[in-house]
Coordinates of C-alpha atoms in Angstrom, one line a residue:
M12 CA 17.7 -172.6 -109.3
M13 CA 14.7 -170.6 -112.0
I14 CA 13.2 -170.0 -109.0
K15 CA 15.7 -168.3 -107.8
V16 CA 16.8 -165.5 -110.8
M17 CA 13.1 -165.0 -110.8
R18 CA 12.8 -163.9 -107.2
R19 CA 15.6 -161.9 -106.9
G20 CA 14.2 -159.8 -110.4
L21 CA 11.2 -159.6 -108.8
I22 CA 13.3 -158.3 -105.1
G23 CA 15.0 -156.3 -107.6
A24 CA 11.7 -154.5 -109.3
C25 CA 10.4 -154.2 -105.6
L26 CA 13.3 -152.2 -104.4
L27 CA 13.9 -150.0 -107.6
F28 CA 10.1 -148.7 -106.7
L29 CA 11.4 -147.6 -103.6
L30 CA 13.9 -146.1 -104.6
C31 CA 12.1 -144.1 -107.3
F32 CA 9.0 -144.1 -104.7
A33 CA 11.3 -142.6 -102.4
G34 CA 13.3 -140.1 -104.5
I35 CA 17.2 -140.6 -103.1
P36 CA 19.5 -141.4 -105.6
G37 CA 21.9 -144.6 -104.6
S38 CA 19.2 -144.9 -101.0
V39 CA 16.7 -147.7 -101.7
L40 CA 13.8 -147.8 -98.4
F41 CA 11.9 -149.1 -96.5
P42 CA 8.3 -147.5 -95.7
G43 CA 9.1 -146.9 -92.5
G44 CA 12.8 -145.2 -93.1
G45 CA 15.1 -148.6 -92.5
L46 CA 17.1 -149.8 -95.5
A47 CA 16.6 -152.5 -96.3
G48 CA 18.8 -155.5 -95.7
D49 CA 20.2 -158.2 -93.3
F50 CA 23.2 -155.7 -91.0
T51 CA 22.8 -151.9 -92.1
L52 CA 25.9 -150.2 -90.4
T53 CA 26.6 -146.3 -90.9
I54 CA 29.9 -144.3 -91.3
L55 CA 30.8 -141.5 -90.4
H56 CA 34.7 -140.3 -91.5
L57 CA 37.3 -137.6 -92.4
N58 CA 40.0 -137.3 -94.1
D59 CA 42.6 -134.8 -94.6
T60 CA 42.4 -132.4 -91.7
H61 CA 45.9 -131.8 -91.4
S62 CA 45.8 -129.9 -88.1
H63 CA 42.6 -127.8 -89.0
L64 CA 41.1 -128.2 -85.4
D65 CA 39.8 -124.2 -86.1
A66 CA 36.9 -123.5 -88.0
T67 CA 38.4 -123.0 -91.4
W68 CA 36.4 -119.6 -93.2
V69 CA 34.6 -118.6 -96.2
S70 CA 33.5 -116.0 -98.2
H71 CA 31.5 -116.8 -100.5
P72 CA 28.0 -114.1 -102.3
C73 CA 25.1 -113.6 -100.4
G74 CA 22.4 -111.0 -101.3
E75 CA 23.5 -107.6 -102.0
G76 CA 26.7 -108.5 -100.4
D77 CA 29.3 -110.9 -98.9
L78 CA 29.6 -113.0 -96.7
K79 CA 31.9 -115.1 -94.2
T80 CA 31.2 -118.6 -93.5
E81 CA 32.8 -120.6 -90.6
L82 CA 33.5 -124.1 -91.5
G83 CA 34.7 -127.7 -89.9
G84 CA 36.8 -126.9 -86.5
F85 CA 36.1 -129.6 -84.1
P86 CA 33.7 -128.7 -81.7
R87 CA 31.8 -128.5 -83.8
L88 CA 32.1 -131.3 -85.5
A89 CA 31.6 -133.8 -82.5
T90 CA 28.1 -131.6 -82.1
A91 CA 27.6 -133.5 -85.9
V92 CA 28.5 -137.0 -84.5
R93 CA 26.8 -136.8 -81.1
S94 CA 23.9 -135.7 -83.3
I95 CA 23.7 -139.2 -85.5
R96 CA 25.5 -142.0 -82.1
E97 CA 22.2 -140.8 -80.1
K98 CA 20.7 -143.1 -83.1
G99 CA 22.1 -145.8 -81.1
Q100 CA 22.3 -147.6 -85.1
P101 CA 25.4 -149.3 -85.6
L102 CA 28.7 -146.7 -85.9
L103 CA 31.9 -146.3 -86.9
F104 CA 33.5 -143.1 -87.4
L105 CA 37.0 -143.9 -89.1
H106 CA 40.0 -141.0 -90.2
G107 CA 41.3 -141.4 -93.9
G108 CA 44.7 -140.2 -93.6
D109 CA 47.3 -137.4 -93.0
M110 CA 45.5 -136.4 -89.5
V111 CA 48.7 -133.7 -89.0
R112 CA 50.6 -131.3 -90.5
G113 CA 48.3 -128.1 -91.5
S114 CA 48.8 -125.9 -88.6
L115 CA 50.0 -124.1 -86.3
Y116 CA 49.2 -126.0 -84.2
F117 CA 50.9 -129.1 -85.1
T118 CA 54.1 -127.5 -84.7
R119 CA 53.3 -125.9 -81.4
Y120 CA 51.9 -128.8 -80.4
G121 CA 53.2 -132.1 -82.8
G122 CA 50.2 -133.7 -83.1
R123 CA 48.9 -134.1 -79.7
A124 CA 45.9 -131.8 -79.7
D125 CA 44.7 -133.7 -82.9
V126 CA 44.5 -136.7 -81.0
D127 CA 43.8 -135.1 -78.2
L128 CA 40.1 -134.0 -79.8
L129 CA 39.8 -137.0 -81.9
N130 CA 39.7 -138.7 -78.6
A131 CA 37.1 -136.5 -76.7
I132 CA 34.8 -137.5 -80.4
G133 CA 35.1 -140.4 -79.8
L134 CA 37.3 -141.9 -83.2
D135 CA 37.4 -145.5 -84.2
A136 CA 40.0 -146.2 -85.9
A137 CA 42.4 -144.2 -89.0
T138 CA 45.1 -144.9 -91.0
L139 CA 48.3 -142.9 -91.7
G140 CA 48.5 -140.3 -95.0
N141 CA 52.5 -138.8 -96.1
H142 CA 52.5 -135.8 -94.4
D143 CA 51.9 -138.5 -90.9
F144 CA 55.0 -139.2 -92.1
D145 CA 57.1 -135.8 -92.8
Q146 CA 59.1 -135.3 -89.1
G147 CA 59.5 -138.7 -88.6
P148 CA 58.8 -142.5 -86.8
E149 CA 58.6 -140.9 -83.6
V150 CA 56.9 -138.7 -83.7
V151 CA 54.4 -141.1 -84.6
S152 CA 54.5 -143.1 -82.5
R153 CA 54.0 -140.7 -80.0
L154 CA 50.2 -140.3 -82.0
M155 CA 49.9 -143.5 -81.4
E156 CA 50.7 -144.1 -78.0
K157 CA 48.8 -141.5 -77.1
A158 CA 45.8 -142.1 -79.4
S159 CA 42.9 -144.5 -77.9
F160 CA 41.9 -145.6 -81.3
P161 CA 44.1 -148.0 -84.0
F162 CA 45.6 -147.0 -87.2
V163 CA 45.4 -149.4 -89.9
S164 CA 47.7 -150.5 -92.6
A165 CA 48.5 -153.7 -94.5
N166 CA 50.6 -151.7 -97.2
I167 CA 53.2 -150.9 -94.5
D168 CA 56.1 -152.8 -92.9
A169 CA 58.0 -151.2 -89.6
S170 CA 58.8 -154.0 -88.3
R171 CA 62.6 -152.6 -88.5
E172 CA 61.8 -149.3 -87.3
P173 CA 61.6 -149.4 -82.8
S174 CA 59.7 -146.7 -82.4
L175 CA 57.3 -147.9 -84.7
A176 CA 57.9 -152.6 -84.6
G177 CA 54.3 -154.1 -84.0
K178 CA 51.7 -150.6 -83.1
I179 CA 50.6 -150.5 -87.3
K180 CA 47.6 -153.5 -87.5
P181 CA 46.7 -154.1 -91.4
Y182 CA 43.2 -154.0 -90.3
I183 CA 41.1 -154.5 -87.4
I184 CA 37.5 -156.9 -87.1
R185 CA 34.6 -154.9 -85.5
S186 CA 31.7 -157.4 -83.9
F187 CA 28.3 -155.5 -84.2
D188 CA 25.8 -158.4 -81.9
G189 CA 28.2 -160.6 -83.7
K190 CA 27.9 -159.1 -87.1
K191 CA 31.5 -159.0 -87.9
V192 CA 33.2 -156.0 -89.8
A193 CA 36.9 -155.9 -91.3
V194 CA 38.4 -151.7 -91.2
I195 CA 41.8 -152.7 -94.0
G196 CA 43.5 -149.3 -93.6
V197 CA 46.2 -148.8 -96.9
T198 CA 48.9 -145.5 -97.4
T199 CA 50.0 -144.2 -100.4
P200 CA 53.7 -146.6 -101.2
S201 CA 54.9 -142.6 -102.3
T202 CA 55.0 -141.8 -98.3
A203 CA 58.3 -142.9 -99.1
Y204 CA 59.9 -140.2 -101.1
I205 CA 57.8 -137.3 -100.2
A206 CA 58.3 -138.3 -96.6
Q207 CA 60.3 -138.7 -93.5
P208 CA 59.8 -142.5 -92.6
G209 CA 63.1 -143.3 -92.4
D210 CA 65.3 -146.4 -93.1
G211 CA 62.7 -148.9 -91.2
V212 CA 59.8 -148.3 -92.2
S213 CA 58.7 -149.5 -96.1
F214 CA 55.8 -149.9 -98.3
G215 CA 54.5 -152.0 -100.1
K216 CA 52.4 -152.5 -103.6
V217 CA 48.5 -151.5 -102.3
V218 CA 46.8 -154.0 -104.9
P219 CA 48.5 -157.0 -104.2
R220 CA 48.7 -155.7 -99.3
V221 CA 45.2 -155.3 -99.8
A222 CA 44.3 -158.5 -101.7
A223 CA 46.1 -159.9 -98.9
A224 CA 44.4 -159.0 -95.5
V225 CA 40.3 -158.5 -97.7
R226 CA 41.7 -163.0 -97.7
E227 CA 42.9 -163.1 -94.2
V228 CA 40.0 -161.8 -92.6
Q229 CA 37.1 -163.9 -95.6
A230 CA 39.3 -166.6 -93.6
K231 CA 38.2 -165.4 -90.5
G232 CA 34.9 -165.6 -91.4
V233 CA 34.3 -161.6 -92.0
E234 CA 32.7 -160.8 -95.5
K235 CA 31.8 -156.7 -94.5
I236 CA 34.7 -155.1 -95.8
I237 CA 36.1 -151.7 -95.7
V238 CA 38.9 -150.5 -97.1
L239 CA 40.4 -147.4 -95.3
S240 CA 42.4 -145.5 -97.7
H241 CA 44.9 -143.0 -98.3
I242 CA 46.0 -143.3 -101.7
G243 CA 43.2 -140.9 -104.1
Y244 CA 40.1 -141.2 -105.0
D245 CA 41.3 -141.9 -108.3
E246 CA 43.7 -145.3 -106.9
D247 CA 40.5 -146.5 -105.4
L248 CA 38.3 -146.6 -107.9
R249 CA 41.0 -148.5 -109.6
L250 CA 41.4 -150.6 -106.0
A251 CA 38.0 -150.5 -106.5
R252 CA 38.1 -152.3 -109.6
T253 CA 40.6 -154.9 -108.6
V254 CA 40.1 -155.9 -105.8
A255 CA 37.5 -158.6 -104.8
G256 CA 35.6 -159.1 -101.3
I257 CA 35.8 -154.9 -101.1
D258 CA 32.5 -153.0 -99.8
V259 CA 33.3 -149.7 -98.9
I260 CA 36.5 -147.4 -99.7
V261 CA 36.0 -144.5 -97.0
G262 CA 39.2 -142.7 -98.8
G263 CA 41.8 -139.6 -98.9
H264 CA 44.6 -138.1 -100.1
S265 CA 43.4 -136.3 -103.1
H266 CA 41.0 -133.9 -100.4
T267 CA 38.1 -134.9 -103.1
L268 CA 34.5 -133.1 -102.3
L269 CA 31.9 -135.8 -103.5
G270 CA 28.4 -135.6 -103.7
R271 CA 25.5 -133.9 -105.9
R272 CA 26.1 -130.1 -107.3
G273 CA 22.4 -129.0 -106.3
D274 CA 23.7 -129.9 -102.4
F275 CA 26.2 -128.1 -101.8
C276 CA 26.1 -125.2 -104.3
R277 CA 23.6 -122.1 -104.5
R278 CA 23.9 -119.7 -107.9
D279 CA 23.0 -116.8 -105.2
G280 CA 24.8 -118.2 -102.2
L281 CA 28.5 -120.6 -101.5
C282 CA 28.8 -123.1 -104.2
L283 CA 30.9 -125.5 -103.9
T284 CA 31.8 -128.3 -106.7
P285 CA 31.8 -131.7 -106.5
S286 CA 34.5 -134.4 -108.1
G287 CA 32.0 -137.3 -108.5
D288 CA 28.9 -139.0 -106.6
Y289 CA 28.8 -139.7 -102.9
P290 CA 29.0 -142.3 -102.7
T291 CA 31.0 -143.5 -106.3
V292 CA 28.9 -146.4 -107.3
V293 CA 31.9 -149.3 -108.7
R294 CA 31.8 -152.9 -109.6
G295 CA 33.8 -155.3 -108.7
P296 CA 35.6 -157.6 -110.0
E297 CA 32.8 -160.3 -109.3
G298 CA 30.6 -157.7 -110.0
K299 CA 29.2 -157.1 -106.8
T300 CA 28.3 -152.8 -105.7
V301 CA 31.9 -151.4 -103.8
L302 CA 31.1 -147.8 -102.7
V303 CA 33.4 -145.4 -103.0
V304 CA 33.5 -142.6 -100.1
Q305 CA 35.5 -139.3 -99.5
A306 CA 35.5 -136.3 -97.1
W307 CA 36.9 -132.9 -98.6
E308 CA 39.9 -132.3 -96.5
W309 CA 40.2 -130.0 -93.1
G310 CA 37.2 -131.6 -91.0
K311 CA 35.2 -129.0 -93.4
L312 CA 32.8 -132.2 -94.2
L313 CA 31.7 -135.1 -92.4
G314 CA 30.4 -138.2 -94.4
N315 CA 27.7 -139.7 -94.1
L316 CA 26.6 -143.3 -95.0
E317 CA 24.6 -146.6 -94.1
V318 CA 25.3 -149.1 -95.9
S319 CA 22.8 -152.3 -95.7
F320 CA 24.6 -156.1 -96.2
D321 CA 22.5 -158.8 -96.6
V322 CA 23.4 -162.5 -94.8
R323 CA 26.4 -163.5 -97.7
G324 CA 28.1 -159.7 -96.7
D325 CA 27.2 -157.7 -99.7
V326 CA 25.5 -154.2 -100.1
T327 CA 22.3 -154.4 -100.6
A328 CA 21.2 -150.7 -100.5
W329 CA 22.6 -147.4 -99.0
R330 CA 21.9 -144.1 -97.3
A331 CA 24.1 -140.6 -98.4
Q332 CA 24.1 -137.9 -96.2
P333 CA 26.9 -135.9 -96.8
V334 CA 27.4 -132.5 -94.8
V335 CA 29.5 -129.4 -94.8
V336 CA 30.0 -128.7 -90.7
A337 CA 29.3 -124.5 -90.3
G338 CA 29.3 -122.3 -87.5
D339 CA 28.4 -118.8 -87.9
S340 CA 28.3 -116.7 -90.7
I341 CA 29.5 -112.4 -91.1
P342 CA 29.2 -110.2 -93.5
G343 CA 31.9 -109.6 -95.3
S344 CA 31.7 -106.6 -97.6
P345 CA 28.8 -105.7 -98.7
K346 CA 27.9 -101.3 -97.0
G347 CA 30.7 -102.3 -94.1
E348 CA 28.4 -100.8 -92.0
K349 CA 27.4 -104.4 -90.4
R350 CA 30.6 -106.1 -90.1
G351 CA 31.6 -108.7 -87.7
E352 CA 27.8 -108.9 -86.9
T353 CA 27.2 -112.2 -86.0
L354 CA 23.8 -113.8 -88.2
L355 CA 21.8 -116.9 -87.1
S356 CA 19.4 -117.9 -90.4
G357 CA 22.0 -120.6 -91.8
G358 CA 24.1 -117.1 -93.4
S359 CA 21.4 -115.0 -94.1
E360 CA 18.9 -112.9 -92.3
D361 CA 16.2 -114.1 -95.2
G362 CA 16.2 -117.6 -93.3
G363 CA 19.5 -119.2 -94.6
T364 CA 19.2 -119.2 -98.7
C365 CA 22.9 -118.1 -98.8
L366 CA 23.5 -122.2 -97.9
P367 CA 22.9 -124.9 -99.9
P368 CA 21.1 -127.7 -98.4
R369 CA 23.9 -130.0 -97.4
V370 CA 25.7 -126.7 -95.7
R371 CA 24.2 -126.9 -92.8
Q372 CA 24.9 -125.0 -88.8
Y373 CA 26.2 -126.8 -85.8
E374 CA 26.8 -126.0 -82.1
K375 CA 29.9 -126.2 -80.7
D376 CA 30.0 -129.0 -77.9
P377 CA 31.2 -127.6 -74.7
H378 CA 33.4 -130.6 -73.7
V379 CA 35.4 -130.4 -76.6
Q380 CA 35.3 -127.0 -77.2
E381 CA 37.1 -126.5 -73.7
R382 CA 39.4 -129.0 -74.7
L383 CA 40.3 -127.0 -77.9
D384 CA 40.7 -124.2 -75.6
V385 CA 43.3 -125.9 -73.4
Y386 CA 45.5 -126.3 -76.4
A387 CA 44.2 -122.9 -78.2
T388 CA 44.3 -120.1 -75.7
P389 CA 48.7 -119.8 -75.5
L390 CA 48.5 -120.1 -79.4
N391 CA 46.6 -117.3 -79.9
A392 CA 49.0 -113.6 -79.6
F393 CA 51.3 -115.0 -81.3
R394 CA 48.8 -116.6 -83.9
H395 CA 47.9 -112.8 -84.2
T396 CA 50.8 -110.9 -84.6
S397 CA 51.0 -109.0 -87.5
I398 CA 54.2 -108.4 -89.8
A399 CA 53.1 -107.2 -93.1
T400 CA 49.9 -105.4 -95.7
S401 CA 48.9 -107.9 -98.4
E402 CA 48.0 -105.1 -101.3
D403 CA 44.8 -107.6 -103.0
D404 CA 43.8 -111.2 -102.7
C405 CA 47.1 -112.6 -103.6
K406 CA 45.5 -116.2 -104.9
R407 CA 47.7 -119.7 -104.9
R408 CA 48.3 -120.6 -108.8
A409 CA 51.5 -121.7 -109.9
P410 CA 54.0 -120.1 -111.1
F411 CA 51.5 -116.2 -109.8
G412 CA 50.5 -115.6 -106.5
P413 CA 52.2 -116.2 -102.3
G414 CA 54.5 -118.9 -103.7
R415 CA 56.3 -116.8 -106.2
L416 CA 57.0 -114.1 -102.9
V417 CA 58.0 -117.9 -101.5
A418 CA 60.1 -118.7 -103.3
E419 CA 61.6 -114.8 -103.5
S420 CA 62.2 -115.3 -99.8
M421 CA 64.0 -117.7 -100.7
L422 CA 66.3 -116.8 -102.4
W423 CA 67.1 -112.9 -100.4
K424 CA 67.8 -115.6 -97.4
T425 CA 70.2 -117.9 -99.1
R426 CA 72.0 -115.0 -101.1
F427 CA 75.1 -114.7 -99.2
L428 CA 75.7 -118.8 -99.5
G429 CA 76.1 -117.5 -103.1
T430 CA 72.3 -118.3 -105.0
R431 CA 71.6 -117.3 -108.5
A432 CA 67.4 -119.4 -108.4
A433 CA 64.8 -121.2 -105.7
L434 CA 62.0 -123.6 -107.3
Q435 CA 59.1 -123.1 -105.0
N436 CA 56.6 -126.9 -105.3
A437 CA 53.2 -126.0 -105.5
G438 CA 52.0 -128.2 -103.3
G439 CA 53.7 -126.7 -100.6
V440 CA 52.5 -123.0 -100.9
R441 CA 48.4 -124.8 -98.8
C442 CA 45.7 -121.3 -98.9
D443 CA 45.4 -117.9 -100.6
M444 CA 46.9 -114.7 -99.0
P445 CA 44.0 -112.5 -98.5
A446 CA 44.1 -108.8 -98.9
G447 CA 44.3 -107.0 -95.6
E448 CA 46.9 -108.2 -92.5
I449 CA 49.3 -110.5 -92.9
T450 CA 49.9 -112.6 -89.4
I451 CA 52.5 -115.3 -88.2
G452 CA 48.9 -117.5 -88.3
M453 CA 48.5 -116.9 -91.7
V454 CA 52.1 -117.4 -92.3
Y455 CA 52.3 -121.1 -90.9
E456 CA 48.7 -121.5 -93.1
I457 CA 50.0 -121.6 -96.2
L458 CA 53.5 -123.1 -94.5
P459 CA 52.4 -125.0 -92.5
F460 CA 55.3 -128.7 -93.0
D461 CA 58.3 -126.9 -90.8
N462 CA 60.6 -127.5 -94.2
T463 CA 63.6 -126.3 -94.4
L464 CA 65.8 -124.7 -97.3
H465 CA 68.7 -126.8 -99.2
V466 CA 71.5 -125.3 -101.4
I467 CA 72.5 -127.4 -104.5
D468 CA 74.7 -126.3 -107.3
L469 CA 73.4 -127.8 -110.3
T470 CA 74.9 -127.4 -114.1
G471 CA 72.4 -125.7 -116.4
S472 CA 71.7 -129.1 -118.1
Q473 CA 70.6 -130.3 -114.6
L474 CA 69.0 -126.7 -113.9
H475 CA 66.9 -126.9 -117.3
R476 CA 66.4 -131.0 -116.6
T477 CA 65.4 -130.6 -113.4
V478 CA 62.9 -127.7 -114.1
E479 CA 61.6 -130.1 -117.0
E480 CA 60.9 -132.4 -114.2
L481 CA 58.7 -130.3 -113.0
I482 CA 56.4 -128.7 -115.9
R483 CA 55.9 -133.3 -116.3
A484 CA 54.3 -133.5 -112.6
Q485 CA 52.6 -130.6 -113.4
M486 CA 50.7 -131.4 -116.8
R487 CA 50.6 -135.7 -115.7
G488 CA 47.6 -134.1 -112.8
R489 CA 49.0 -134.8 -109.6
R490 CA 48.4 -133.2 -107.1
G491 CA 50.0 -129.6 -105.4
S492 CA 52.5 -129.8 -108.2
G493 CA 53.4 -127.1 -109.6
V494 CA 56.4 -124.4 -109.6
Y495 CA 57.4 -121.4 -107.8
T496 CA 60.2 -119.6 -108.8
A497 CA 62.6 -116.5 -108.3
G498 CA 65.7 -115.4 -111.0
L499 CA 64.6 -117.5 -113.3
T500 CA 62.6 -117.0 -116.4
F501 CA 61.1 -119.1 -119.1
H502 CA 58.0 -120.4 -121.5
V503 CA 56.1 -124.0 -121.8
K504 CA 55.5 -126.2 -124.5
P505 CA 53.1 -128.2 -123.3
G506 CA 52.3 -130.0 -126.2
A507 CA 56.6 -131.5 -127.0
P508 CA 58.3 -133.9 -125.5
F509 CA 59.7 -134.0 -122.1
G510 CA 62.8 -132.5 -122.0
K511 CA 62.2 -129.5 -124.6
R512 CA 59.3 -128.0 -123.1
V513 CA 61.0 -125.7 -121.2
T514 CA 62.7 -123.0 -123.5
G515 CA 64.0 -119.3 -123.0
L516 CA 65.5 -120.7 -119.4
R517 CA 66.9 -117.3 -117.7
I518 CA 68.9 -117.0 -114.6
R519 CA 69.3 -113.6 -112.5
K520 CA 72.6 -112.1 -113.0
D521 CA 74.4 -110.2 -110.2
G522 CA 74.0 -107.1 -109.3
D523 CA 71.8 -105.3 -111.7
G524 CA 68.8 -107.1 -111.8
G525 CA 68.9 -109.1 -115.6
Y526 CA 68.6 -112.3 -116.9
E527 CA 71.0 -114.0 -119.0
R528 CA 70.4 -117.4 -120.8
V529 CA 71.2 -120.9 -118.5
R530 CA 74.5 -121.9 -120.3
R531 CA 74.7 -125.9 -120.5
N532 CA 78.6 -126.7 -118.5
A533 CA 77.7 -123.9 -116.1
V534 CA 77.6 -124.4 -112.5
Y535 CA 74.5 -122.5 -110.1
R536 CA 73.5 -122.9 -107.1
I537 CA 69.9 -122.8 -106.3
A538 CA 68.0 -122.7 -103.2
V539 CA 64.4 -125.5 -103.0
Q540 CA 63.5 -127.0 -100.1
D541 CA 63.7 -130.2 -98.3
Y542 CA 60.5 -131.8 -100.1
L543 CA 62.5 -131.3 -103.8
A544 CA 66.1 -131.6 -102.8
R545 CA 64.8 -135.4 -101.3
G546 CA 63.3 -135.9 -105.0
G547 CA 59.6 -135.0 -104.6
D548 CA 57.2 -134.3 -107.0
G549 CA 59.8 -136.2 -109.5
C550 CA 62.1 -134.0 -109.6
K551 CA 65.5 -137.2 -109.6
T552 CA 68.1 -134.8 -111.2
L553 CA 67.3 -132.7 -107.7
A554 CA 67.8 -135.3 -105.5
G555 CA 70.9 -137.4 -107.1
A556 CA 73.2 -134.1 -107.4
T557 CA 76.1 -134.8 -105.8
R558 CA 78.6 -131.8 -106.4
Y559 CA 77.8 -129.3 -103.3
R560 CA 73.9 -129.8 -101.5
Q561 CA 73.6 -128.4 -97.7
D562 CA 70.7 -128.4 -95.8
T563 CA 70.8 -124.8 -93.9
G564 CA 68.7 -125.9 -91.2
F565 CA 66.3 -123.0 -92.2
V566 CA 63.0 -123.2 -91.9
D567 CA 61.0 -121.9 -94.9
A568 CA 57.7 -120.6 -92.8
E569 CA 60.2 -118.7 -90.5
V570 CA 62.3 -117.0 -93.7
F571 CA 59.3 -115.3 -94.7
I572 CA 58.6 -113.8 -92.1
E573 CA 61.7 -112.6 -91.8
Y574 CA 61.0 -111.3 -95.8
L575 CA 58.0 -109.9 -95.0
R576 CA 58.8 -107.4 -92.2
Q577 CA 61.6 -106.4 -94.3
I578 CA 59.5 -105.0 -97.0
R579 CA 57.6 -102.9 -94.0
G580 CA 54.3 -102.3 -95.0
V581 CA 52.7 -103.2 -97.9
V582 CA 53.2 -106.3 -100.4
A583 CA 51.6 -106.3 -104.2
C584 CA 51.0 -109.6 -105.3
P585 CA 53.3 -111.2 -108.1
A586 CA 51.7 -111.1 -111.3
G587 CA 52.5 -111.2 -115.1
K588 CA 55.3 -113.2 -116.7
R589 CA 57.1 -116.4 -115.5

């Protein structure tokens, strides 16, 4: 026993020396460049792509002006994935959930385009996210029927839902030359009340369901275990510390960028700010290494983790190579004379000094681009229809920005029903509204979820409590929480207890545009979208209101388009007091 301990200590010292010599944090290398261990697996991964099949343009400084650079896009992702597959090493390509909902591609094709392209790129498995259930279990079922890859989630019970019964596996087991690897899925339990999974689908607690799945695969002789998770980065860390037997957690839900700041940020160029290490190294309950990773959002980053396991299935080494997938760069607003000219050298004419090391340009895969064109071409004319002009950059930050305009549009559309105010949760507004032309496509990027407007009667005390609940969610740091309002003003005291944080609540008067104090026992009709009406963001008061409630059927994006069109001109970004 003493010899074994000493031998391990000697091996550990040698590995530490090699680690320092290699200069790659978190990696243990053989002199020949391979990872040390009995079996090495490459894990490629995405999460929260939200139907963003096209690249996303981002602006950043470069030299004396600005550049706009394309990030993501499935045709370029396909090239990045293929370049790694060609190395011929054991590989799994995984998706951490929220595959759909977020662009016109889903509005028009209901997820068919997403699955078609992921089939073409060669996805091996996906877990289900909350937004995948936004349009009910039948939509999920249709996605699964078209997919050439399995969907896994150990805490979903769909046995009482005819369209999904038997289709969602708790895990899969893959074998690479006799080396078995399990992929266990898990989905945020909040899906039950923030989406529309139907009465026949239930979501169990994460820890006991994952622990049970781990024991089950271990009983089948599998010791290399990956959890494919859609519960968020912080919850992934807790899961890693709590459940024994997990080796790697590939996450989603929180849209978290992980990595070293120097890999993703240049002071003189594009600068992205990671929220932690890639991988984040956690000690499990048995003291063993667990690696936690996530791949940001919208297909802008391809996660790439090489993991080496010993004969017992424990992690011994890893190499982290996540990469932001970039495309063309064009001058944004330097002097104007070069607008629209594509620059090819990493985003600048002088050799690409404006992009950080982990942002790399790829060509488009022609086969995947051809598939995408089948879906994109019919959308283009509709997408680029101009409806108004934004006076300035309207940043998405509650309580102002485009969400405030959205709330005003909700109030405007439902006034004939007697509404006095409108509430819009910040998480339902997904993008900034940049200065310049506002197109139909942009509106659907801002409001991608096809939420319908509800009108609900509340007493003054219920209205006050509803605003308190929304502020509480925001203060707890819940992702996407916060509130945009129309027809209401109030002040917030962050240090006060719940129930006393919101003061000076006033509602817009009918007719003269002034405001009056909200009276406790008076009844007010307000407009909200269906997410809040169902109790999302902790709005139990809205969910339980019984006086009068009606789903108008008006879709938020369509209402916003109508509202912008009737303005007929330049739209100013709301600012000032709440």
